[in-house]
XYZ file of C-alpha atoms in Angstrom:
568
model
C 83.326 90.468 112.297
C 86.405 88.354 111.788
C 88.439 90.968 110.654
C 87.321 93.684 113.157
C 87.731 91.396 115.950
C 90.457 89.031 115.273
C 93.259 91.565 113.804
C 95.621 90.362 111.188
C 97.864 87.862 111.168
C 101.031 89.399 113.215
C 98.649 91.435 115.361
C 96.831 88.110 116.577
C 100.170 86.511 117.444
C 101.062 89.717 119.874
C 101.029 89.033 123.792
C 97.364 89.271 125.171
C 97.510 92.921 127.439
C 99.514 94.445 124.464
C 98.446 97.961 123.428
C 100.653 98.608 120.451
C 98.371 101.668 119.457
C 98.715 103.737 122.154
C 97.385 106.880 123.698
C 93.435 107.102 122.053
C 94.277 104.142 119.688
C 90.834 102.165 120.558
C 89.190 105.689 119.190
C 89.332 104.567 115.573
C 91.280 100.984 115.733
C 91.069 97.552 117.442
C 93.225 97.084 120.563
C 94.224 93.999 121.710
C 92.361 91.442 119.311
C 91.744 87.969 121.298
C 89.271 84.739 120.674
C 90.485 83.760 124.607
C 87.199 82.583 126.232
C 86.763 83.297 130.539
C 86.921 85.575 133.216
C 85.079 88.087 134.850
C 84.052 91.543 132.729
C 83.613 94.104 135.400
C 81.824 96.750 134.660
C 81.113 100.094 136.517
C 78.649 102.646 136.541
C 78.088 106.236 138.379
C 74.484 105.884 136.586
C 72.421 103.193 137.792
C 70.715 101.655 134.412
C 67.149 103.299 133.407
C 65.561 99.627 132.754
C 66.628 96.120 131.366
C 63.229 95.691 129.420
C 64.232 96.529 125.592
C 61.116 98.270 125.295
C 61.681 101.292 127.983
C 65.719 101.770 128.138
C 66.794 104.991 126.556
C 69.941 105.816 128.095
C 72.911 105.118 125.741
C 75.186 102.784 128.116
C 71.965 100.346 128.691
C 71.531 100.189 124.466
C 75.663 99.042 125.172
C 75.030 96.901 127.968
C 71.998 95.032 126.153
C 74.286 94.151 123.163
C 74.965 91.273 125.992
C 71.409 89.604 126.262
C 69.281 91.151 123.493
C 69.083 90.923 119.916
C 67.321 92.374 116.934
C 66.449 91.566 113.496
C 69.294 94.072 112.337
C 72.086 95.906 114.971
C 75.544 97.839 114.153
C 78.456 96.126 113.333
C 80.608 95.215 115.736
C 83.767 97.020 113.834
C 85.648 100.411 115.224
C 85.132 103.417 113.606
C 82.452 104.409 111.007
C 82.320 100.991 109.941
C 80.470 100.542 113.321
C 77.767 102.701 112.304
C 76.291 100.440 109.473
C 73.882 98.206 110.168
C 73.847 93.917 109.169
C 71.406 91.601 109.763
C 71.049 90.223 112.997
C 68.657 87.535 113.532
C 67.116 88.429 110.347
C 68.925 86.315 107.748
C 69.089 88.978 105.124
C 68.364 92.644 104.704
C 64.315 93.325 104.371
C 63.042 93.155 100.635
C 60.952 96.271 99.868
C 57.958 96.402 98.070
C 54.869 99.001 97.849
C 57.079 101.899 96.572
C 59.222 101.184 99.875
C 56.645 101.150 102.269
C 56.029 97.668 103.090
C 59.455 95.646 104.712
C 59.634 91.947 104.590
C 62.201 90.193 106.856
C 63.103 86.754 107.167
C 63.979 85.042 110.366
C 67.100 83.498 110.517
C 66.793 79.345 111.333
C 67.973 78.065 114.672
C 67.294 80.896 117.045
C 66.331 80.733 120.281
C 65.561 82.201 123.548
C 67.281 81.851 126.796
C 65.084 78.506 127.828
C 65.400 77.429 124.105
C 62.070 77.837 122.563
C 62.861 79.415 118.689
C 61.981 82.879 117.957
C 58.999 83.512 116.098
C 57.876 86.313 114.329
C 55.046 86.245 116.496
C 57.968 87.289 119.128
C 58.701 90.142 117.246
C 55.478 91.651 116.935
C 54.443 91.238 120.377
C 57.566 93.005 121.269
C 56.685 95.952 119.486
C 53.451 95.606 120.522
C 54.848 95.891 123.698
C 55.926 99.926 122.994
C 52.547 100.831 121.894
C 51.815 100.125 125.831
C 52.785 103.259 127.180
C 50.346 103.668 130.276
C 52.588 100.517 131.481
C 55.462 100.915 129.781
C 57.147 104.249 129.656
C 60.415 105.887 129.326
C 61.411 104.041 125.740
C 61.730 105.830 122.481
C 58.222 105.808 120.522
C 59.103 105.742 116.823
C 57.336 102.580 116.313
C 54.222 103.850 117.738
C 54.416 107.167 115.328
C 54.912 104.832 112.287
C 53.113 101.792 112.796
C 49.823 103.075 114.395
C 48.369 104.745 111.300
C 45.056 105.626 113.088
C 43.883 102.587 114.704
C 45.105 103.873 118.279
C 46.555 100.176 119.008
C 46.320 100.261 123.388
C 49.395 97.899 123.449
C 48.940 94.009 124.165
C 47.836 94.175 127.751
C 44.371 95.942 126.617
C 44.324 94.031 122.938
C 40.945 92.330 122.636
C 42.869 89.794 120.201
C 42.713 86.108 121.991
C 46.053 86.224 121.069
C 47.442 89.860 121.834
C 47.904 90.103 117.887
C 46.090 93.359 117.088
C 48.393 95.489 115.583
C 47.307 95.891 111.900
C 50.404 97.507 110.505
C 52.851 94.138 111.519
C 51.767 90.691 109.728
C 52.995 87.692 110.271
C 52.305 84.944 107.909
C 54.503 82.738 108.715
C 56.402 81.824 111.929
C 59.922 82.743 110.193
C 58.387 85.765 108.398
C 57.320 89.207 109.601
C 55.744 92.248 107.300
C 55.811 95.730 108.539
C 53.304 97.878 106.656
C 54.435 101.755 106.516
C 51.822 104.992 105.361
C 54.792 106.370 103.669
C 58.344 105.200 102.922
C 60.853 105.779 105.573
C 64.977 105.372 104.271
C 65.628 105.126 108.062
C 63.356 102.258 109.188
C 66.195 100.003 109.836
C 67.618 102.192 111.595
C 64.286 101.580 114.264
C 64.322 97.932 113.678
C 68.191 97.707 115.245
C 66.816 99.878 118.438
C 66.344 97.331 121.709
C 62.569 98.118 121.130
C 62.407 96.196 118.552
C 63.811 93.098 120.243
C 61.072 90.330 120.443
C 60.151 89.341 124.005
C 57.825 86.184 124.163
C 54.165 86.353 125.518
C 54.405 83.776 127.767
C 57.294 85.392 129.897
C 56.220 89.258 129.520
C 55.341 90.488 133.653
C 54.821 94.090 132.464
C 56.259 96.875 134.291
C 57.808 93.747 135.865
C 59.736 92.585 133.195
C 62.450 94.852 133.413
C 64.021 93.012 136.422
C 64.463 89.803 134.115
C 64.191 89.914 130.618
C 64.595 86.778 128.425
C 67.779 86.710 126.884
C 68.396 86.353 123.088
C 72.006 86.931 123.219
C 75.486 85.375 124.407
C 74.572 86.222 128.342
C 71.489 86.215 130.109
C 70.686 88.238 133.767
C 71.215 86.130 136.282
C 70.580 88.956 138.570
C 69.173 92.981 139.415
C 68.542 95.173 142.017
C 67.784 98.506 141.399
C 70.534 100.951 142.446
C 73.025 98.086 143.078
C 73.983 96.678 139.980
C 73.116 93.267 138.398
C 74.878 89.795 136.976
C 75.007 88.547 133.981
C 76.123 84.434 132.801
C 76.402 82.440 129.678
C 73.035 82.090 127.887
C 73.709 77.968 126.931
C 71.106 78.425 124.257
C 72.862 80.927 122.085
C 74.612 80.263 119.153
C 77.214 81.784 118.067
C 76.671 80.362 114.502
C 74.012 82.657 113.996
C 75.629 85.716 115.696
C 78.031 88.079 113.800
C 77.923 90.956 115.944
C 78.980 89.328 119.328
C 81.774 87.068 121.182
C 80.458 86.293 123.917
C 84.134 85.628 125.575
C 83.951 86.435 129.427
C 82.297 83.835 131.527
C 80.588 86.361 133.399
C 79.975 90.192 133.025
C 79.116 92.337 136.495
C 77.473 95.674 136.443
C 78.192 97.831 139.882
C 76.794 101.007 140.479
C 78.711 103.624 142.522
C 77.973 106.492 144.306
C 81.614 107.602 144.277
C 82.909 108.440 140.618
C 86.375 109.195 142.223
C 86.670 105.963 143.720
C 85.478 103.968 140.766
C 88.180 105.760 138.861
C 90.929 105.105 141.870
C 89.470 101.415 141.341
C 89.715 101.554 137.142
C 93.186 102.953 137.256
C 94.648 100.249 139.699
C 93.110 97.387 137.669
C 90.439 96.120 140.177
C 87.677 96.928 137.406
C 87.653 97.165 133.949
C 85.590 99.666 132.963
C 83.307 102.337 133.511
C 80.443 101.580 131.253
C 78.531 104.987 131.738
C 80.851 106.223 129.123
C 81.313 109.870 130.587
C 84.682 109.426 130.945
C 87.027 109.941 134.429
C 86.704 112.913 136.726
C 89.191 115.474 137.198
C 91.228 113.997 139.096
C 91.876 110.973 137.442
C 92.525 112.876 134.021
C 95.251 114.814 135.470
C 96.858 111.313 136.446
C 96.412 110.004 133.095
C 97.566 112.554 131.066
C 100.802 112.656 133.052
C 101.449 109.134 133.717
C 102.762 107.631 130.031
C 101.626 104.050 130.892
C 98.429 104.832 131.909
C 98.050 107.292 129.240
C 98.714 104.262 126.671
C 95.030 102.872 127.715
C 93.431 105.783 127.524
C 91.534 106.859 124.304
C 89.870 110.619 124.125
C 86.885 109.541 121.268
C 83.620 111.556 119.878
C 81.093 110.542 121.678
C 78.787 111.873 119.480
C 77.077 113.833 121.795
C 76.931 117.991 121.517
C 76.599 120.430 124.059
C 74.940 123.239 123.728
C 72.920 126.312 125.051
C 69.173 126.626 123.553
C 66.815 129.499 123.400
C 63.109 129.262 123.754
C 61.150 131.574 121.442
C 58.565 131.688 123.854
C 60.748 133.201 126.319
C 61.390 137.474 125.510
C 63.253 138.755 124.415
C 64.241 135.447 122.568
C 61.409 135.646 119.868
C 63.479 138.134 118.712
C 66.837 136.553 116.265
C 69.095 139.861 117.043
C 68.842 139.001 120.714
C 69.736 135.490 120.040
C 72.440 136.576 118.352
C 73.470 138.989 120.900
C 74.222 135.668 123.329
C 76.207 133.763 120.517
C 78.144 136.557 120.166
C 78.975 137.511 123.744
C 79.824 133.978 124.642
C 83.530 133.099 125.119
C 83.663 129.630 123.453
C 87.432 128.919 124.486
C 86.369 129.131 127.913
C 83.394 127.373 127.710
C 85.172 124.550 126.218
C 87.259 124.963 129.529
C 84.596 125.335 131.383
C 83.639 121.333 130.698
C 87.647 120.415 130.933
C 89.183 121.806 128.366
C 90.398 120.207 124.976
C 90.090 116.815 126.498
C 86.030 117.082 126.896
C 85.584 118.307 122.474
C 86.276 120.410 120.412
C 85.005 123.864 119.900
C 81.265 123.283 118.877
C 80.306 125.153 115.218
C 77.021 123.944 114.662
C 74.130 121.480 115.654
C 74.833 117.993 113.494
C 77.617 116.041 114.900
C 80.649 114.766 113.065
C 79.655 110.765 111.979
C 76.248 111.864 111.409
C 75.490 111.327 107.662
C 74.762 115.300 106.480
C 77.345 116.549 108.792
C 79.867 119.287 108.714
C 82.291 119.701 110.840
C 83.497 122.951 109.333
C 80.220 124.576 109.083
C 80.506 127.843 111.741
C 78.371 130.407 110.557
C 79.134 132.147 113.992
C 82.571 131.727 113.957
C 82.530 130.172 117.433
C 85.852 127.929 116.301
C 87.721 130.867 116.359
C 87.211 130.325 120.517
C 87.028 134.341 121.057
C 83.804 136.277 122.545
C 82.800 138.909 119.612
C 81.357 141.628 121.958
C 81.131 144.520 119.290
C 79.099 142.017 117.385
C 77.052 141.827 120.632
C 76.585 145.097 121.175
C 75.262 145.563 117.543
C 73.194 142.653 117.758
C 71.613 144.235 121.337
C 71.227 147.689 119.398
C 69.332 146.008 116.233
C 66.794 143.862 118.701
C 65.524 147.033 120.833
C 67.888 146.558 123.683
C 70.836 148.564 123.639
C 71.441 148.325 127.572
C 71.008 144.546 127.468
C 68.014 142.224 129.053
C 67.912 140.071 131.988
C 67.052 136.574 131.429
C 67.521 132.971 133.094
C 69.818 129.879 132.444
C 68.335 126.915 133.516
C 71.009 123.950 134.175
C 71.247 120.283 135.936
C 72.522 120.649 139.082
C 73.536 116.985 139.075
C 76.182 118.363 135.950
C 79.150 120.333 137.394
C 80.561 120.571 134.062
C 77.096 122.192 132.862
C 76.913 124.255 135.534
C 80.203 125.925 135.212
C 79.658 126.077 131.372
C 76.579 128.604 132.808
C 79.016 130.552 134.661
C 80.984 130.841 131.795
C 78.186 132.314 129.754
C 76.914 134.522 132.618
C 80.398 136.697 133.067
C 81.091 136.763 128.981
C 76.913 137.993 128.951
C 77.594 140.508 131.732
C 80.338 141.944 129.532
C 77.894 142.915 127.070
C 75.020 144.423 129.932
C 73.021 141.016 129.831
C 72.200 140.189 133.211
C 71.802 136.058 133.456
C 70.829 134.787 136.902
C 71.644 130.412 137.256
C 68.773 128.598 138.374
C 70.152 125.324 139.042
C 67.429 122.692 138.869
C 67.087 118.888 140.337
C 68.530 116.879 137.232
C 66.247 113.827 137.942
C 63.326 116.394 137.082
C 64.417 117.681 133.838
C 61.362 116.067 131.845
C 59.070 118.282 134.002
C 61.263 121.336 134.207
C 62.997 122.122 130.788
C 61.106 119.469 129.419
C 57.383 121.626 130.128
C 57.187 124.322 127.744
C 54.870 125.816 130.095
C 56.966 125.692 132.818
C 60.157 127.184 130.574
C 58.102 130.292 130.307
C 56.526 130.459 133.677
C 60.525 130.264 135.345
C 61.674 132.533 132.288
C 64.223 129.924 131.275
C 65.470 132.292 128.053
C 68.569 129.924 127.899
C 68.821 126.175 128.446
C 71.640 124.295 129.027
C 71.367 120.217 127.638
C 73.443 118.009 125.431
C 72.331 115.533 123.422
C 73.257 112.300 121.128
C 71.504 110.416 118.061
C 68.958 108.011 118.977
C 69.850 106.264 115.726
C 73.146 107.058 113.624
C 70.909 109.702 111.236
C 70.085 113.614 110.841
C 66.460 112.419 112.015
C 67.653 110.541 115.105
C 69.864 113.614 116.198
C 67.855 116.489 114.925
C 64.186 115.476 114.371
C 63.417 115.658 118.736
C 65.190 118.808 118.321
C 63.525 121.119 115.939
C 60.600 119.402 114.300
C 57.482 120.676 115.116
C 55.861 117.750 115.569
C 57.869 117.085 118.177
C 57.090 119.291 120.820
C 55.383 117.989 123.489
C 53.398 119.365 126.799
C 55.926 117.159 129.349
C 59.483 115.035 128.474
C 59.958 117.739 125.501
C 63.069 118.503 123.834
C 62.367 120.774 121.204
C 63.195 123.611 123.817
C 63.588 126.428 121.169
C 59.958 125.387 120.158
C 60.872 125.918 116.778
C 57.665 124.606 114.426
C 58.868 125.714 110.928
C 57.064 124.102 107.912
C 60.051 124.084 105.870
C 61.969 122.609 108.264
C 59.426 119.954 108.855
C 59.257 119.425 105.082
C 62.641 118.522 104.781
C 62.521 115.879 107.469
C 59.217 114.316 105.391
C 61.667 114.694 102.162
C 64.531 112.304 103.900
C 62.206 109.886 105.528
C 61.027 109.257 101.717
C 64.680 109.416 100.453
C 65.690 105.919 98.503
C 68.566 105.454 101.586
C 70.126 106.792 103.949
C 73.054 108.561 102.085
C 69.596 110.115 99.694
C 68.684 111.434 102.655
C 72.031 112.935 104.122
C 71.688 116.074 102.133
C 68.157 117.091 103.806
C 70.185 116.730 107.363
C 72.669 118.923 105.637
C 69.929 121.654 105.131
C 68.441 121.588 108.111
C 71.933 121.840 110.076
C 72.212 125.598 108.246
C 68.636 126.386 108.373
C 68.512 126.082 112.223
C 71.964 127.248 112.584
C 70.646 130.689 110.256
C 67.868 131.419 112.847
C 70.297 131.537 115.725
C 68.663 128.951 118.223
C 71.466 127.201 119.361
C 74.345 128.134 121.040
C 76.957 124.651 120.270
C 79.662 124.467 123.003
C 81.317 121.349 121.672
C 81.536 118.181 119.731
C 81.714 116.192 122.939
C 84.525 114.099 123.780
C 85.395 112.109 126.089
C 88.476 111.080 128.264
C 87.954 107.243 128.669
C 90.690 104.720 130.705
C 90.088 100.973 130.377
C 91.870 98.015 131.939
C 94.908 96.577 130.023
C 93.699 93.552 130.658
C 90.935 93.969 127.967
C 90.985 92.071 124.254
C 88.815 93.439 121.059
C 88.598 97.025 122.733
C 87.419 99.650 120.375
C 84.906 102.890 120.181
C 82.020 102.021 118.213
C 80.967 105.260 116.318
C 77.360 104.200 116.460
C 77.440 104.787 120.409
C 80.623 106.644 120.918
C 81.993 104.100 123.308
C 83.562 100.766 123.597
C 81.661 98.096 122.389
C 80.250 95.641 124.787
C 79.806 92.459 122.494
C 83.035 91.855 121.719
C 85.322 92.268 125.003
C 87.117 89.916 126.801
C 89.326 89.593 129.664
C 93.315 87.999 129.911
C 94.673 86.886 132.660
């Protein structure tokens, strides 16, 4: 992390509040490199968080945000660029030695440890924290790899219902001794560490766990610990004395204190970030209309703005479930008739990504960028195309059919619009049905309810849980994946071949084995016409010049938390 974070020789000697980069220089270098310790880090948020607790946040600002207090046995480097997107050991002391043809991991603690009160981690604190995810009755909302991989059959209730004196029951997880813990697979998985770097895996100690109410205070394991939260408000968070930054690589732990506010004005929050009264806005979204305009036309605020992937794609799905969308020439029919310049417009222009081609985002091992079997890059609707594609799926006049979108998303809304006039072009009669966005797990996310409302098109974007084809694609179009609420395999595809090649990676050597699977999928998907891609997603991002060590950290597409600080 020395490197990454403290810049060369001439670049650490260069005034503190110095951007020599310039416009979208953060996007792939570091800006501003500093060691200077103090100050406030404010942060700002449209989005209040999900949770604090490790074990239920899923939105990708709160995996940023808990870089601050919570560590794992492995997390990404702390570097800009792809180099952010590999993984080092954490408070493990070493990567995991593999045995058992790759399906049992052994990790070693690192020595001298501790949480926020100083007692030393245990391994014991790392099992009970995954323990922890198996509890979902309690403890919703958090990704469930663990619990697919680890359970193996024995239908583990979590530790609030384990009949082990000492919540221990989890077969899978061993650990025989307090600096040592075992994970037992079924089958070798090449992206395992990949789930041991997620905040899930964090270890929380018995003794302090208050369930559902744990979320308000977790115990810190990292360079800041929560001084304070209130739901919808924001919290506070000061120096953890107990960490050591000896045994962290991945963080600096520079400001004295960081404060998370959460608005309910995104144009005043930007008014605020642009006149230097906040440092950034941590949601990672980037600045509204308004403030983009500014930007892009002022050439010293421009300077400390960067326009990064944030890996994230947007795109229009099709539920085979829904007619006449079981059919592949009607499918086609939409991808065709689209306009794909002005959807990109649509979410604010070249600024908010680039054309989208296909469904595996760049940065994602397996990815290519200049994959477009549709040729949507060429950003022109293809209504002959259309009109063939009508003709060959029994409906020469066109169909009517519904788009479902967020109506908490203007920029997915008018990206609907979009669709509906290029569709209209081509006799395809789409009527909007604008949903509440704080219900999308029970509206889009019900297969039932997608064909009850005749949702033929959805409109969603999405980002990796982990920086793989499996933690992009695998919610997306494995089978196994599909679920009767909170689903997001909306094109309910369940294709054995495709689900065969996501069993081949998972027992692929490495990552990089695996990569070429990904690749596969990407064009087998892509073939059957599911997926409408309206862009790699960027985003238009300001921060204060005040900031040291800013840079985008491809693993989250935005600026990494653990490293900031603040000059006078």
């Amino acid at each position: 992390m020395t490197a990454a974070c403290g810049g060369g020789k001439d670049e650490g000697k260069k005034s503190e509040g110095a951007n020599d980069k310039g416009y979208s220089g953060a996007s792939t270098a570091l800006v501003n490199a500093s060691d200077k310790k103090g100050g406030e880090l404010k942060l700002w948020s449209p989005q209040d968080v999900d949770y604090l607790d490790p074990a239920r946040a899923y939105y990708g600002f709160v995996w940023n945000l808990q870089r601050l207090y919570i560590r794992q046995l492995f997390a990404y480097d702390s570097k800009p660029g792809a180099a952010g997107t590999k993984l080092v050991p954490d408070l493990a002391e070493a990567a995991p030695v593999l045995s058992n043809d790759g399906k049992t991991y052994t990790v070693k603690i690192k020595d001298g440890v501790k949480f926020e009160d100083g007692t030393p981690i245990t391994s014991k604190d790392f099992k009970y924290g995954i323990e922890r995810v198996f509890a979902q009755d309690v403890l919703s909302g958090g990704p469930t790899y663990l619990v697919d991989l680890l359970d193996q059959g024995q239908k583990y209730p979590g530790p609030y219902k384990d009949t082990d004196p000492n919540k221990m029951g989890l077969k899978s997880v061993q650990t025989p001794d307090d600096k040592t813990i075992v994970f037992n697979l079924a089958s070798a998985n090449s992206d395992f560490n990949y789930l041991l770097a997620m905040p899930s895996s964090s270890p929380v100690p018995a003794a302090k766990d208050q369930g559902a109410g744990y979320t308000n205070k977790p115990v810190s394991t990292g360079p800041y610990k929560v001084e304070s939260f209130t739901a919808g408000k924001g919290a506070t968070f000061v120096r953890n004395e107990n960490w050591d930054p000896k045994t962290d690589t991945i963080r600096k732990g520079l400001p004295d204190k960081v404060s998370f506010t959460v608005t309910t004005n995104p144009d005043d929050m930007d008014q605020r970030l642009l006149s230097g009264d906040i440092d950034l806005a941590v949601d990672g979204t980037g600045v509204q209309q308004a403030a983009k305009n500014k930007i892009l036309k002022d050439t010293n605020l421009k300077k400390n703005a960067d326009n990064p992937f944030t890996g994230y794609i947007r795109y229009f799905a099709f539920p085979q479930t829904v007619a006449p969308f079981e059919n592949i020439e009607c499918r086609k029919a939409v991808i065709y008739a689209a306009d794909p310049k002005s959807l990109q417009n649509a979410r604010g222009g070249p600024t908010s990504g680039d054309l989208g081609a296909n469904m595996l985002p760049p940065g994602i091992p397996g990815s290519d960028k200049a994959y477009d079997p549709w040729g949507l890059t060429a950003g022109k609707p293809q209504e002959q195309k259309a009109k063939d594609a009508l003709k060959a799926c029994g409906k020469p006049d066109g169909f009517e059919t519904t788009i479902a979108v967020r109506n908490n998303r203007a920029p997915e809304v008018k990206t609907a619009e979009s669709l509906q006039a290029s569709l209209a072009k081509v006799g395809i009669k789409a009527t909007i049905d604008q949903y509440d966005g704080k219900l999308s797990s029970s509206t889009i996310g019900s297969p039932e309810n997608v064909k009850k409302k005749n949702y033929g098109i959805i409109v969603m974007g999405w980002g990796a849980d982990y920086n793989s084809g499996s933690g992009f694609l695998q919610p997306l179009v494995d089978g196994s994946f599909i679920l009767p609420n909170g689903n997001n395999n909306y094109t309910m595809l369940d294709d054995p071949e495709v689900n065969g090649l996501f069993d081949k990676a998972a027992n692929a050597a490495t990552p990089d084995a695996a990569a070429p699977f990904y690749t596969d999928i990407n064009k087998k998907i892509m073939e059957k016409a599911l997926y409408l891609p309206i862009n790699f997603d960027k985003a238009l991002i300001y921060h204060n010049p005040r900031l040291t060590n800013v840079y985008f950290n491809d693993s989250m597409g935005r600026i990494d938390l653990a490293v900031l600080g603040v000059a006078k």
